[in-house]
The first five atom37 places (N, CA, C, CB, O) and aatype in JSON, in Angstrom:
{
  "aatype": [20, 20, 20, 20, 20, 20, 20, 20, 20, 20, 20, 20, 20, 20, 20, 20, 20, 20, 20, 20, 20, 20, 20, 20, 20, 20, 20, 20, 20, 20, 20, 20, 20, 20, 20, 20, 20, 20, 20, 20, 20, 20, 20, 20, 20, 20, 20, 20, 20, 20, 20, 20, 20, 20, 20, 20, 20, 20, 20, 20, 20, 20, 20, 20, 20, 20, 20, 20, 20, 20, 20, 20, 20, 20, 20, 20, 20, 20, 20, 20, 20, 20, 20, 20, 20, 20, 20, 20, 20, 20, 20, 20, 20, 20, 20, 20, 20, 20, 20, 20, 20, 20, 20, 20, 20, 20, 20, 20, 20, 20, 20, 20, 20, 20, 20, 20, 20, 20, 20, 20, 20, 20, 20, 20, 20, 20, 20, 20, 20, 20, 20, 20, 20, 20, 20],
  "atom_mask": [
    [1, 1, 1, 1, 1],
    [1, 1, 1, 1, 1],
    [1, 1, 1, 1, 1],
    [1, 1, 1, 1, 1],
    [1, 1, 1, 1, 1],
    [1, 1, 1, 1, 1],
    [1, 1, 1, 1, 1],
    [1, 1, 1, 1, 1],
    [1, 1, 1, 1, 1],
    [1, 1, 1, 1, 1],
    [1, 1, 1, 1, 1],
    [1, 1, 1, 1, 1],
    [1, 1, 1, 1, 1],
    [1, 1, 1, 1, 1],
    [1, 1, 1, 1, 1],
    [1, 1, 1, 1, 1],
    [1, 1, 1, 1, 1],
    [1, 1, 1, 1, 1],
    [1, 1, 1, 1, 1],
    [1, 1, 1, 1, 1],
    [1, 1, 1, 1, 1],
    [1, 1, 1, 1, 1],
    [1, 1, 1, 1, 1],
    [1, 1, 1, 1, 1],
    [1, 1, 1, 1, 1],
    [1, 1, 1, 1, 1],
    [1, 1, 1, 1, 1],
    [1, 1, 1, 1, 1],
    [1, 1, 1, 1, 1],
    [1, 1, 1, 1, 1],
    [1, 1, 1, 1, 1],
    [1, 1, 1, 1, 1],
    [1, 1, 1, 1, 1],
    [1, 1, 1, 1, 1],
    [1, 1, 1, 1, 1],
    [1, 1, 1, 1, 1],
    [1, 1, 1, 1, 1],
    [1, 1, 1, 1, 1],
    [1, 1, 1, 1, 1],
    [1, 1, 1, 1, 1],
    [1, 1, 1, 1, 1],
    [1, 1, 1, 1, 1],
    [1, 1, 1, 1, 1],
    [1, 1, 1, 1, 1],
    [1, 1, 1, 1, 1],
    [1, 1, 1, 1, 1],
    [1, 1, 1, 1, 1],
    [1, 1, 1, 1, 1],
    [1, 1, 1, 1, 1],
    [1, 1, 1, 1, 1],
    [1, 1, 1, 1, 1],
    [1, 1, 1, 1, 1],
    [1, 1, 1, 1, 1],
    [1, 1, 1, 1, 1],
    [1, 1, 1, 1, 1],
    [1, 1, 1, 1, 1],
    [1, 1, 1, 1, 1],
    [1, 1, 1, 1, 1],
    [1, 1, 1, 1, 1],
    [1, 1, 1, 1, 1],
    [1, 1, 1, 1, 1],
    [1, 1, 1, 1, 1],
    [1, 1, 1, 1, 1],
    [1, 1, 1, 1, 1],
    [1, 1, 1, 1, 1],
    [1, 1, 1, 1, 1],
    [1, 1, 1, 1, 1],
    [1, 1, 1, 1, 1],
    [1, 1, 1, 1, 1],
    [1, 1, 1, 1, 1],
    [1, 1, 1, 1, 1],
    [1, 1, 1, 1, 1],
    [1, 1, 1, 1, 1],
    [1, 1, 1, 1, 1],
    [1, 1, 1, 1, 1],
    [1, 1, 1, 1, 1],
    [1, 1, 1, 1, 1],
    [1, 1, 1, 1, 1],
    [1, 1, 1, 1, 1],
    [1, 1, 1, 1, 1],
    [1, 1, 1, 1, 1],
    [1, 1, 1, 1, 1],
    [1, 1, 1, 1, 1],
    [1, 1, 1, 1, 1],
    [1, 1, 1, 1, 1],
    [1, 1, 1, 1, 1],
    [1, 1, 1, 1, 1],
    [1, 1, 1, 1, 1],
    [1, 1, 1, 1, 1],
    [1, 1, 1, 1, 1],
    [1, 1, 1, 1, 1],
    [1, 1, 1, 1, 1],
    [1, 1, 1, 1, 1],
    [1, 1, 1, 1, 1],
    [1, 1, 1, 1, 1],
    [1, 1, 1, 1, 1],
    [1, 1, 1, 1, 1],
    [1, 1, 1, 1, 1],
    [1, 1, 1, 1, 1],
    [1, 1, 1, 1, 1],
    [1, 1, 1, 1, 1],
    [1, 1, 1, 1, 1],
    [1, 1, 1, 1, 1],
    [1, 1, 1, 1, 1],
    [1, 1, 1, 1, 1],
    [1, 1, 1, 1, 1],
    [1, 1, 1, 1, 1],
    [1, 1, 1, 1, 1],
    [1, 1, 1, 1, 1],
    [1, 1, 1, 1, 1],
    [1, 1, 1, 1, 1],
    [1, 1, 1, 1, 1],
    [1, 1, 1, 1, 1],
    [1, 1, 1, 1, 1],
    [1, 1, 1, 1, 1],
    [1, 1, 1, 1, 1],
    [1, 1, 1, 1, 1],
    [1, 1, 1, 1, 1],
    [1, 1, 1, 1, 1],
    [1, 1, 1, 1, 1],
    [1, 1, 1, 1, 1],
    [1, 1, 1, 1, 1],
    [1, 1, 1, 1, 1],
    [1, 1, 1, 1, 1],
    [1, 1, 1, 1, 1],
    [1, 1, 1, 1, 1],
    [1, 1, 1, 1, 1],
    [1, 1, 1, 1, 1],
    [1, 1, 1, 1, 1],
    [1, 1, 1, 1, 1],
    [1, 1, 1, 1, 1],
    [1, 1, 1, 1, 1],
    [1, 1, 1, 1, 1],
    [1, 1, 1, 1, 1],
    [1, 1, 1, 1, 1]
  ],
  "atom_positions": [
    [[11.0, -3.54, -16.29], [10.37, -2.54, -15.2], [9.47, -3.65, -14.82], [9.57, -0.94, -15.71], [9.33, -3.56, -13.6]],
    [[8.84, -4.57, -15.24], [7.67, -5.17, -14.67], [8.29, -6.02, -13.66], [6.73, -5.95, -15.69], [7.66, -6.1, -12.6]],
    [[9.46, -6.71, -13.75], [9.77, -7.26, -13.13], [10.25, -6.86, -11.56], [10.33, -7.7, -13.85], [10.3, -7.56, -10.55]],
    [[10.65, -5.21, -11.82], [11.03, -4.38, -10.77], [9.51, -4.01, -9.83], [11.85, -2.97, -11.49], [9.5, -3.69, -8.64]],
    [[8.63, -4.11, -10.49], [7.03, -4.1, -9.72], [6.84, -5.18, -9.27], [5.73, -3.84, -10.54], [6.21, -5.22, -8.22]],
    [[7.26, -6.37, -9.82], [7.05, -7.62, -9.35], [7.64, -7.92, -7.98], [7.54, -8.49, -10.29], [7.01, -8.56, -7.14]],
    [[8.98, -7.4, -7.77], [10.24, -7.62, -6.99], [9.55, -7.08, -5.64], [11.74, -6.74, -7.58], [9.37, -7.64, -4.56]],
    [[9.18, -5.53, -6.18], [8.43, -4.8, -5.31], [7.35, -5.3, -4.52], [8.0, -3.93, -5.93], [7.07, -5.22, -3.32]],
    [[6.86, -5.79, -5.41], [5.21, -6.65, -4.64], [5.65, -7.47, -3.31], [4.34, -8.17, -5.92], [5.41, -7.29, -2.12]],
    [[6.54, -8.65, -4.14], [6.55, -9.58, -3.31], [7.71, -9.28, -1.99], [6.8, -10.83, -4.19], [7.81, -9.85, -0.91]],
    [[8.37, -8.34, -2.48], [8.69, -7.61, -0.84], [7.66, -7.32, 0.3], [9.22, -6.16, -1.03], [7.63, -7.68, 1.47]],
    [[6.88, -6.57, -0.42], [6.04, -5.87, 0.55], [5.12, -6.95, 1.28], [5.16, -4.72, -0.18], [4.84, -7.02, 2.48]],
    [[4.7, -7.76, 0.21], [3.93, -9.09, 0.86], [4.7, -9.54, 1.79], [3.63, -10.3, -0.07], [4.24, -9.59, 2.93]],
    [[6.36, -10.07, 1.46], [7.02, -10.72, 2.59], [7.09, -10.08, 3.92], [8.27, -10.98, 2.25], [6.89, -10.67, 4.98]],
    [[7.51, -8.42, 3.75], [7.59, -7.59, 4.8], [6.61, -7.32, 5.43], [8.03, -6.63, 4.57], [6.85, -6.94, 6.57]],
    [[5.13, -7.38, 5.03], [3.99, -7.46, 5.64], [3.35, -8.93, 6.61], [3.21, -7.14, 4.52], [2.46, -9.03, 7.45]],
    [[4.25, -9.84, 6.04], [4.31, -11.15, 6.36], [4.76, -11.62, 8.03], [5.29, -11.67, 5.31], [4.2, -12.13, 9.0]],
    [[6.27, -11.05, 7.64], [6.9, -10.97, 9.0], [6.26, -9.83, 9.93], [8.45, -10.69, 8.81], [6.14, -10.06, 11.14]],
    [[5.89, -8.7, 9.42], [5.6, -7.96, 10.64], [4.3, -8.83, 11.55], [5.14, -6.3, 10.14], [4.2, -8.96, 12.78]],
    [[3.54, -9.25, 10.68], [2.3, -9.97, 11.28], [3.28, -11.49, 12.0], [0.82, -10.42, 9.73], [2.8, -12.05, 12.98]],
    [[4.11, -11.81, 11.63], [4.75, -12.9, 12.35], [5.22, -12.19, 13.84], [6.11, -13.54, 11.39], [4.67, -12.39, 14.93]],
    [[6.19, -11.47, 13.63], [6.13, -10.31, 14.87], [5.14, -10.02, 15.7], [6.27, -9.14, 14.47], [5.33, -9.87, 16.91]],
    [[3.85, -9.91, 15.04], [2.89, -9.42, 16.02], [2.3, -10.34, 17.08], [1.84, -8.9, 15.32], [1.85, -10.11, 18.2]],
    [[2.46, -11.66, 16.24], [1.44, -12.97, 17.12], [2.72, -13.11, 18.21], [0.94, -14.95, 15.96], [2.54, -13.41, 19.39]],
    [[4.25, -12.81, 17.52], [5.16, -13.3, 18.84], [5.08, -12.26, 20.12], [6.88, -13.39, 18.37], [5.36, -12.39, 21.31]],
    [[4.6, -11.27, 19.43], [4.75, -10.18, 20.48], [5.67, -9.38, 20.66], [4.73, -10.55, 21.5], [5.85, -8.87, 21.76]],
    [[6.51, -9.1, 19.5], [7.89, -8.61, 19.15], [7.3, -6.91, 18.62], [8.8, -9.81, 17.7], [8.13, -6.07, 18.24]],
    [[6.11, -6.66, 18.65], [5.45, -5.36, 18.02], [4.57, -4.54, 19.14], [4.4, -5.82, 16.7], [3.84, -4.98, 20.04]],
    [[4.89, -3.3, 18.79], [3.64, -2.51, 20.15], [3.04, -1.73, 18.95], [4.42, -1.14, 21.86], [3.49, -1.78, 17.81]],
    [[1.92, -0.98, 19.38], [1.54, -0.35, 18.95], [0.93, 1.19, 19.73], [0.98, -1.14, 18.4], [0.27, 1.18, 20.77]],
    [[1.26, 2.3, 19.05], [0.84, 3.41, 19.77], [-0.03, 4.46, 19.08], [1.96, 4.01, 20.25], [-0.22, 4.07, 17.92]],
    [[-0.54, 5.45, 19.28], [-1.19, 6.44, 18.7], [-0.41, 8.0, 18.64], [-2.48, 6.43, 19.45], [-0.52, 8.31, 19.83]],
    [[0.01, 8.68, 18.25], [0.25, 10.46, 18.18], [-0.98, 11.12, 17.99], [1.23, 11.03, 16.88], [-1.41, 10.87, 16.86]],
    [[-1.67, 11.8, 18.59], [-2.92, 12.31, 18.3], [-4.15, 11.3, 17.66], [-2.6, 13.4, 17.39], [-5.02, 10.76, 18.35]],
    [[-4.01, 11.19, 16.32], [-5.1, 10.32, 15.76], [-4.2, 8.81, 14.53], [-6.33, 11.73, 14.69], [-4.62, 7.78, 14.0]],
    [[-2.75, 9.6, 14.6], [-2.29, 8.79, 13.44], [-1.51, 7.46, 14.26], [-1.14, 9.79, 12.33], [-0.57, 7.67, 15.02]],
    [[-1.99, 6.19, 14.02], [-1.24, 4.94, 14.37], [0.4, 4.64, 14.39], [-1.75, 4.07, 13.49], [1.07, 5.08, 13.45]],
    [[0.72, 4.26, 14.93], [1.97, 3.54, 14.32], [2.47, 2.24, 14.98], [3.14, 4.49, 14.33], [1.81, 1.63, 15.82]],
    [[3.53, 1.92, 14.6], [3.86, 0.24, 15.17], [5.43, 0.43, 15.29], [3.37, -1.31, 13.88], [6.12, 0.9, 14.38]],
    [[5.94, -0.04, 16.62], [7.02, -0.43, 16.88], [7.68, -1.15, 17.54], [7.33, 0.04, 16.98], [7.54, -1.12, 18.76]],
    [[8.69, -2.09, 16.89], [9.18, -3.33, 17.54], [10.81, -3.86, 17.64], [8.45, -4.34, 16.83], [11.77, -3.33, 17.08]],
    [[10.81, -4.66, 18.23], [12.05, -5.1, 18.32], [12.2, -7.24, 17.99], [12.46, -4.45, 20.07], [11.51, -8.23, 18.22]],
    [[13.36, -6.96, 17.42], [13.32, -8.76, 17.1], [13.65, -8.88, 15.87], [11.85, -9.62, 17.24], [13.49, -7.95, 15.07]],
    [[14.25, -10.26, 15.48], [14.2, -10.5, 14.19], [13.36, -10.21, 13.36], [14.28, -11.4, 14.03], [13.72, -9.53, 12.39]],
    [[12.1, -10.59, 13.48], [11.27, -10.52, 12.45], [10.54, -9.21, 12.14], [10.42, -11.48, 12.64], [10.03, -8.97, 11.05]],
    [[10.55, -8.31, 13.31], [10.0, -7.19, 13.31], [10.91, -6.22, 12.04], [10.01, -6.68, 14.9], [10.52, -5.34, 11.28]],
    [[11.95, -6.71, 12.19], [13.71, -5.59, 11.79], [13.08, -6.34, 10.42], [16.11, -6.08, 12.67], [12.35, -5.78, 9.61]],
    [[13.45, -7.49, 10.36], [13.32, -8.06, 8.92], [12.07, -7.39, 8.1], [13.08, -9.74, 9.01], [12.28, -6.52, 7.26]],
    [[10.75, -7.85, 8.39], [9.42, -6.73, 7.76], [9.87, -5.25, 7.55], [8.01, -6.56, 8.97], [10.14, -4.91, 6.4]],
    [[9.95, -4.62, 8.28], [10.11, -3.28, 8.17], [11.49, -3.16, 7.07], [10.32, -2.6, 9.77], [11.81, -2.22, 6.33]],
    [[11.89, -3.96, 7.2], [13.69, -3.11, 5.97], [12.64, -3.63, 4.87], [16.2, -4.26, 5.89], [12.27, -2.73, 4.11]],
    [[12.11, -4.85, 4.64], [11.77, -5.52, 3.03], [10.41, -4.43, 3.0], [11.26, -7.77, 2.89], [10.19, -4.0, 1.86]],
    [[9.6, -3.98, 3.94], [8.77, -2.77, 3.38], [9.27, -1.54, 2.9], [7.97, -2.36, 4.27], [8.62, -0.84, 2.13]],
    [[10.27, -1.27, 3.27], [11.01, 0.18, 3.22], [11.77, -0.01, 1.52], [12.46, 0.4, 4.83], [11.81, 0.82, 0.62]],
    [[12.31, -1.4, 1.56], [12.96, -1.62, 0.05], [11.6, -1.69, -0.95], [13.99, -3.28, -0.07], [11.45, -1.09, -2.01]],
    [[10.89, -2.36, -0.46], [9.67, -2.66, -1.6], [9.04, -0.97, -1.93], [8.15, -3.93, -0.76], [8.45, -0.8, -3.0]],
    [[9.19, 0.08, -1.07], [8.62, 1.08, -1.61], [9.93, 1.86, -1.93], [7.53, 1.74, -0.73], [9.83, 3.06, -2.16]],
    [[10.71, 1.48, -1.95], [12.17, 2.13, -2.65], [12.15, 1.79, -4.05], [13.66, 1.48, -2.01], [12.33, 2.54, -5.02]],
    [[11.86, 0.29, -4.0], [11.99, -0.35, -5.58], [10.95, 0.13, -6.79], [11.74, -2.04, -5.47], [11.09, 0.06, -8.01]],
    [[9.83, 0.68, -5.96], [8.62, 1.02, -6.59], [8.73, 2.52, -6.93], [7.39, 0.69, -5.68], [8.2, 2.95, -7.96]],
    [[9.36, 3.28, -6.13], [9.67, 4.76, -6.28], [10.64, 4.65, -7.44], [10.34, 5.53, -4.88], [10.35, 5.29, -8.45]],
    [[11.8, 3.89, -7.42], [12.77, 3.74, -8.71], [11.79, 3.16, -10.03], [14.17, 2.49, -8.32], [11.86, 3.82, -11.07]],
    [[10.94, 2.03, -10.01], [10.26, 1.79, -11.04], [9.35, 2.97, -11.56], [9.59, 0.68, -10.74], [8.91, 3.0, -12.71]],
    [[9.12, 3.87, -10.67], [8.06, 4.86, -11.28], [8.55, 6.02, -11.74], [7.04, 5.25, -10.39], [7.78, 6.89, -12.14]],
    [[10.5, 6.28, -11.76], [11.5, 6.95, -12.43], [11.92, 6.47, -12.78], [12.16, 7.56, -12.17], [13.1, 6.76, -12.58]],
    [[11.77, 5.18, -13.73], [12.69, 4.36, -14.61], [12.51, 4.85, -16.2], [12.28, 2.68, -14.43], [12.23, 3.97, -17.02]],
    [[12.66, 6.01, -16.61], [12.74, 5.83, -17.95], [13.77, 5.82, -19.2], [12.1, 6.48, -18.15], [13.89, 6.44, -20.26]],
    [[14.45, 4.81, -18.53], [15.34, 4.53, -19.96], [14.34, 3.55, -21.05], [17.05, 3.51, -19.51], [14.41, 3.69, -22.27]],
    [[13.51, 2.64, -20.46], [13.56, 2.32, -21.91], [12.2, 2.63, -22.95], [13.87, 0.79, -21.93], [11.82, 2.23, -24.05]],
    [[11.79, 3.46, -22.06], [10.74, 4.07, -23.04], [10.72, 5.56, -22.74], [9.2, 3.41, -22.85], [10.99, 5.76, -21.55]],
    [[10.42, 6.97, -23.59], [10.35, 7.87, -23.1], [9.08, 8.53, -22.94], [11.1, 8.38, -23.55], [8.45, 8.91, -23.93]],
    [[8.59, 8.71, -21.61], [7.21, 9.23, -21.54], [7.24, 10.75, -21.98], [6.59, 9.06, -20.03], [6.08, 11.15, -21.97]],
    [[7.89, 11.49, -22.26], [7.77, 12.82, -22.57], [7.77, 12.75, -24.31], [9.07, 13.73, -21.81], [7.57, 13.84, -24.84]],
    [[7.96, 11.57, -25.24], [7.66, 11.97, -26.73], [6.56, 12.04, -27.07], [8.09, 11.26, -27.63], [5.9, 11.29, -26.34]],
    [[6.03, 12.46, -27.68], [4.37, 13.08, -28.39], [4.25, 12.04, -29.62], [4.38, 15.14, -29.18], [4.85, 12.38, -30.63]],
    [[3.59, 10.89, -29.66], [3.66, 10.44, -30.75], [2.09, 10.58, -31.21], [4.34, 9.1, -30.7], [1.11, 10.24, -30.55]],
    [[2.1, 11.24, -32.67], [1.08, 11.52, -33.21], [0.82, 10.02, -34.12], [1.26, 12.94, -33.96], [1.66, 9.34, -34.69]],
    [[-0.74, 9.8, -34.0], [-1.37, 8.68, -34.15], [-2.51, 9.35, -35.42], [-1.99, 8.05, -32.56], [-2.94, 10.5, -35.45]],
    [[-2.76, 8.4, -36.24], [-3.5, 8.94, -37.26], [-5.53, 8.65, -36.91], [-2.77, 8.05, -38.78], [-5.94, 7.62, -36.38]],
    [[-6.13, 9.41, -37.21], [-7.16, 9.57, -36.29], [-7.93, 8.33, -36.86], [-7.94, 11.09, -36.27], [-8.98, 8.37, -36.22]],
    [[-8.01, 7.2, -37.73], [-7.96, 6.63, -37.85], [-7.84, 5.01, -36.89], [-7.56, 7.21, -38.42], [-8.67, 4.11, -36.77]],
    [[-6.89, 5.13, -36.52], [-6.2, 4.11, -35.45], [-6.82, 4.12, -33.98], [-4.6, 4.51, -35.28], [-7.05, 3.16, -33.23]],
    [[-7.01, 5.47, -33.79], [-7.74, 5.8, -32.29], [-8.65, 4.62, -31.89], [-8.77, 7.26, -32.32], [-9.35, 4.0, -32.69]],
    [[-8.58, 4.4, -30.71], [-9.41, 3.43, -30.3], [-10.17, 3.96, -29.0], [-8.62, 2.13, -30.09], [-9.47, 4.3, -28.05]],
    [[-11.41, 4.04, -28.92], [-12.63, 4.79, -27.8], [-12.22, 3.55, -26.44], [-14.95, 4.65, -28.59], [-12.6, 2.38, -26.44]],
    [[-11.53, 4.08, -25.59], [-10.81, 3.51, -24.51], [-11.4, 4.49, -23.29], [-9.06, 3.55, -24.77], [-11.4, 5.72, -23.22]],
    [[-11.89, 3.5, -22.38], [-12.39, 4.26, -21.0], [-11.74, 3.27, -19.91], [-14.32, 4.38, -20.81], [-11.85, 2.06, -19.73]],
    [[-11.02, 4.27, -19.26], [-10.42, 3.75, -17.92], [-11.16, 4.37, -16.72], [-8.83, 4.11, -17.79], [-11.57, 5.49, -16.43]],
    [[-11.14, 3.28, -16.23], [-12.12, 3.55, -14.31], [-10.88, 3.18, -13.53], [-13.89, 2.06, -13.66], [-9.96, 2.43, -13.86]],
    [[-11.08, 4.02, -12.2], [-10.32, 3.33, -11.21], [-10.72, 4.22, -9.76], [-8.57, 3.34, -11.66], [-11.74, 4.79, -9.39]],
    [[-9.65, 4.05, -9.28], [-10.05, 4.55, -7.84], [-8.87, 4.59, -6.61], [-11.24, 3.53, -7.33], [-7.86, 3.9, -6.57]],
    [[-9.19, 5.33, -5.9], [-8.41, 4.59, -4.65], [-8.76, 5.46, -3.1], [-6.48, 4.64, -5.02], [-9.38, 6.53, -3.04]],
    [[-8.26, 4.79, -2.07], [-8.42, 5.07, -0.66], [-6.82, 5.84, -0.23], [-8.8, 3.45, 0.24], [-5.65, 5.52, -0.39]],
    [[-7.47, 6.92, 0.36], [-6.07, 7.66, 1.22], [-6.8, 7.63, 2.59], [-5.49, 9.58, 0.67], [-7.82, 8.29, 2.81]],
    [[-6.21, 6.82, 3.49], [-5.94, 6.95, 5.25], [-5.27, 7.84, 5.64], [-5.28, 5.91, 5.96], [-4.06, 7.87, 5.42]],
    [[-5.83, 8.66, 6.22], [-5.15, 9.85, 7.21], [-5.57, 9.27, 8.63], [-5.85, 11.64, 6.96], [-6.69, 9.5, 9.06]],
    [[-4.9, 8.71, 9.16], [-5.37, 8.11, 10.46], [-6.26, 7.25, 10.29], [-5.87, 8.94, 11.37], [-5.97, 6.38, 9.48]],
    [[-7.81, 7.17, 11.06], [-8.69, 6.49, 10.88], [-9.55, 7.2, 10.08], [-9.12, 6.04, 11.92], [-10.68, 6.78, 10.29]],
    [[-9.55, 8.29, 9.08], [-10.33, 8.61, 8.28], [-9.73, 8.52, 7.19], [-10.86, 9.62, 8.49], [-8.59, 8.87, 6.86]],
    [[-11.03, 7.74, 6.31], [-10.63, 7.48, 4.86], [-11.37, 8.19, 4.04], [-10.72, 6.13, 4.42], [-12.6, 8.29, 4.01]],
    [[-10.2, 8.9, 3.09], [-11.08, 9.36, 1.77], [-10.53, 8.9, 0.26], [-11.12, 11.07, 1.75], [-9.47, 8.92, -0.36]],
    [[-12.09, 8.41, 0.03], [-12.36, 7.61, -1.36], [-12.41, 8.53, -2.5], [-13.76, 6.78, -1.37], [-13.09, 9.53, -2.71]],
    [[-11.74, 8.1, -2.98], [-11.92, 9.1, -4.9], [-12.1, 7.97, -5.86], [-10.11, 10.17, -5.7], [-11.17, 7.16, -5.86]],
    [[-13.24, 7.71, -6.81], [-13.58, 7.06, -8.2], [-13.84, 7.69, -9.0], [-14.45, 6.31, -8.34], [-13.96, 8.91, -8.98]],
    [[-14.0, 6.83, -10.02], [-14.15, 7.16, -11.37], [-16.04, 6.93, -11.51], [-13.01, 5.99, -12.43], [-16.8, 7.7, -12.1]],
    [[-16.32, 5.94, -10.93], [-17.9, 5.9, -11.01], [-18.18, 5.33, -9.56], [-18.58, 4.85, -12.36], [-17.26, 5.14, -8.77]],
    [[-19.43, 5.09, -9.28], [-20.15, 4.45, -8.28], [-19.78, 3.53, -7.94], [-21.17, 4.24, -8.41], [-19.37, 3.41, -6.78]],
    [[-19.78, 2.4, -8.9], [-19.25, 1.12, -8.39], [-18.13, 0.79, -7.71], [-19.15, 0.44, -9.21], [-18.07, -0.07, -6.83]],
    [[-17.07, 1.59, -8.19], [-15.75, 1.56, -7.92], [-15.77, 2.4, -6.43], [-14.85, 2.23, -9.22], [-15.08, 1.88, -5.55]],
    [[-16.23, 3.21, -6.21], [-16.34, 3.99, -5.06], [-17.08, 3.26, -3.76], [-17.09, 5.24, -5.49], [-16.77, 3.31, -2.57]],
    [[-18.17, 2.57, -4.41], [-18.67, 1.47, -3.24], [-17.99, 0.53, -2.89], [-19.75, 0.8, -3.46], [-18.21, 0.16, -1.73]],
    [[-17.08, -0.15, -3.55], [-16.28, -1.19, -3.48], [-15.07, -0.56, -2.33], [-15.75, -1.64, -5.1], [-14.65, -1.21, -1.38]],
    [[-14.64, 0.86, -2.67], [-13.56, 1.09, -1.67], [-13.9, 1.48, -0.46], [-12.68, 1.98, -2.04], [-13.17, 1.26, 0.51]],
    [[-15.48, 2.32, -0.3], [-15.54, 2.44, 0.9], [-15.52, 1.26, 1.77], [-16.46, 3.09, 1.06], [-15.07, 1.23, 2.91]],
    [[-16.11, 0.18, 1.04], [-16.56, -0.81, 2.05], [-15.14, -1.29, 2.41], [-17.64, -2.03, 1.48], [-14.95, -1.6, 3.59]],
    [[-13.99, -1.39, 1.41], [-12.58, -1.77, 1.62], [-12.15, -1.22, 2.55], [-11.75, -1.57, 0.71], [-11.47, -1.87, 3.35]],
    [[-12.43, 0.32, 2.77], [-11.57, 1.27, 3.71], [-11.79, 0.81, 5.14], [-12.01, 2.89, 3.58], [-10.97, 0.4, 5.96]],
    [[-13.14, 0.99, 5.21], [-14.4, 0.52, 6.45], [-13.82, -0.15, 7.11], [-15.73, -0.29, 6.15], [-13.57, 0.09, 8.29]],
    [[-13.25, -1.82, 6.07], [-12.74, -2.78, 6.65], [-11.19, -2.83, 7.26], [-12.95, -3.64, 5.8], [-10.63, -3.49, 8.13]],
    [[-10.92, -2.1, 6.63], [-9.27, -1.78, 6.56], [-9.53, -1.3, 7.95], [-8.47, -0.53, 5.25], [-9.43, -2.23, 8.75]],
    [[-9.83, -0.21, 8.48], [-9.96, 0.74, 9.55], [-10.69, -0.14, 10.67], [-10.81, 2.13, 9.07], [-10.23, 0.01, 11.8]],
    [[-11.56, -0.87, 10.58], [-11.98, -2.0, 12.08], [-10.9, -2.62, 12.14], [-13.31, -3.27, 12.03], [-10.39, -2.53, 13.26]],
    [[-10.21, -3.31, 11.29], [-9.14, -4.55, 11.18], [-8.13, -3.89, 12.05], [-8.49, -5.0, 9.51], [-7.77, -4.4, 13.11]],
    [[-7.68, -2.78, 11.62], [-6.6, -2.14, 12.11], [-6.95, -1.62, 13.89], [-6.34, -0.83, 10.96], [-5.99, -1.53, 14.67]],
    [[-7.97, -1.41, 14.24], [-8.04, -0.7, 15.16], [-8.75, -2.43, 16.05], [-9.01, 0.98, 14.85], [-8.76, -2.5, 17.28]],
    [[-9.08, -3.22, 15.48], [-9.43, -4.18, 16.6], [-7.87, -5.0, 16.95], [-10.81, -5.36, 16.01], [-7.74, -5.7, 17.96]],
    [[-6.49, -4.74, 15.72], [-5.26, -5.22, 15.92], [-4.73, -4.42, 17.12], [-4.41, -5.12, 14.67], [-4.18, -4.92, 18.1]],
    [[-5.02, -2.86, 16.88], [-4.28, -2.13, 17.98], [-4.86, -2.46, 19.16], [-4.26, -0.67, 17.87], [-4.0, -2.61, 20.02]],
    [[-6.2, -2.68, 19.64], [-6.71, -3.1, 20.68], [-6.08, -4.26, 21.01], [-7.95, -3.19, 20.6], [-5.73, -4.17, 22.18]],
    [[-5.82, -5.17, 20.61], [-5.44, -6.85, 20.92], [-4.17, -6.4, 21.38], [-5.38, -8.17, 19.5], [-3.66, -6.41, 22.51]],
    [[-3.69, -5.92, 20.04], [-1.88, -5.78, 20.61], [-1.58, -4.69, 21.7], [-0.74, -5.24, 19.22], [-0.41, -4.59, 22.09]],
    [[-2.39, -3.99, 22.13], [-2.12, -3.07, 23.09], [-2.31, -3.46, 24.97], [-3.08, -1.94, 22.58], [-1.78, -3.07, 26.01]],
    [[-3.53, -4.56, 24.53], [-3.87, -5.41, 25.77], [-3.62, -7.03, 25.67], [-5.43, -5.18, 26.07], [-4.35, -7.99, 25.93]],
    [[-2.25, -6.94, 25.18], [-1.85, -8.11, 24.89], [-1.14, -8.61, 26.51], [-0.81, -8.0, 23.48], [-1.34, -9.62, 27.19]],
    [[-0.3, -7.46, 26.72], [0.82, -7.56, 27.51], [0.34, -7.25, 29.13], [1.96, -6.51, 26.91], [1.17, -7.28, 30.04]]
  ]
}
């Protein structure tokens, strides 16, 4: 299962790398429908990048539903003395077009994710301007 996640991550990173290379070569164009950005391209690097990103998403979803090694529906009762006091904190960013929605379990995580979301939106906007006026 960890190998599948690692392969998925590597395929995604390699796909993004190929998409960036194709952007620098001028093989990718950027567009907007309403306020949703999209990219389309032609050429070897753009095609390989999109295929690798699609494969990485597919592998990630397969990894989520891989229940063979452990049964997630099995409830195991533990004695009260063996329970550890664990606190898990996390957060996430949902980008709907240029609008970031940030969810977090504490304020430090939320502030970090807000700054990350703003940086992603600004970088995406600058890249779309650069690609739009490159021709």
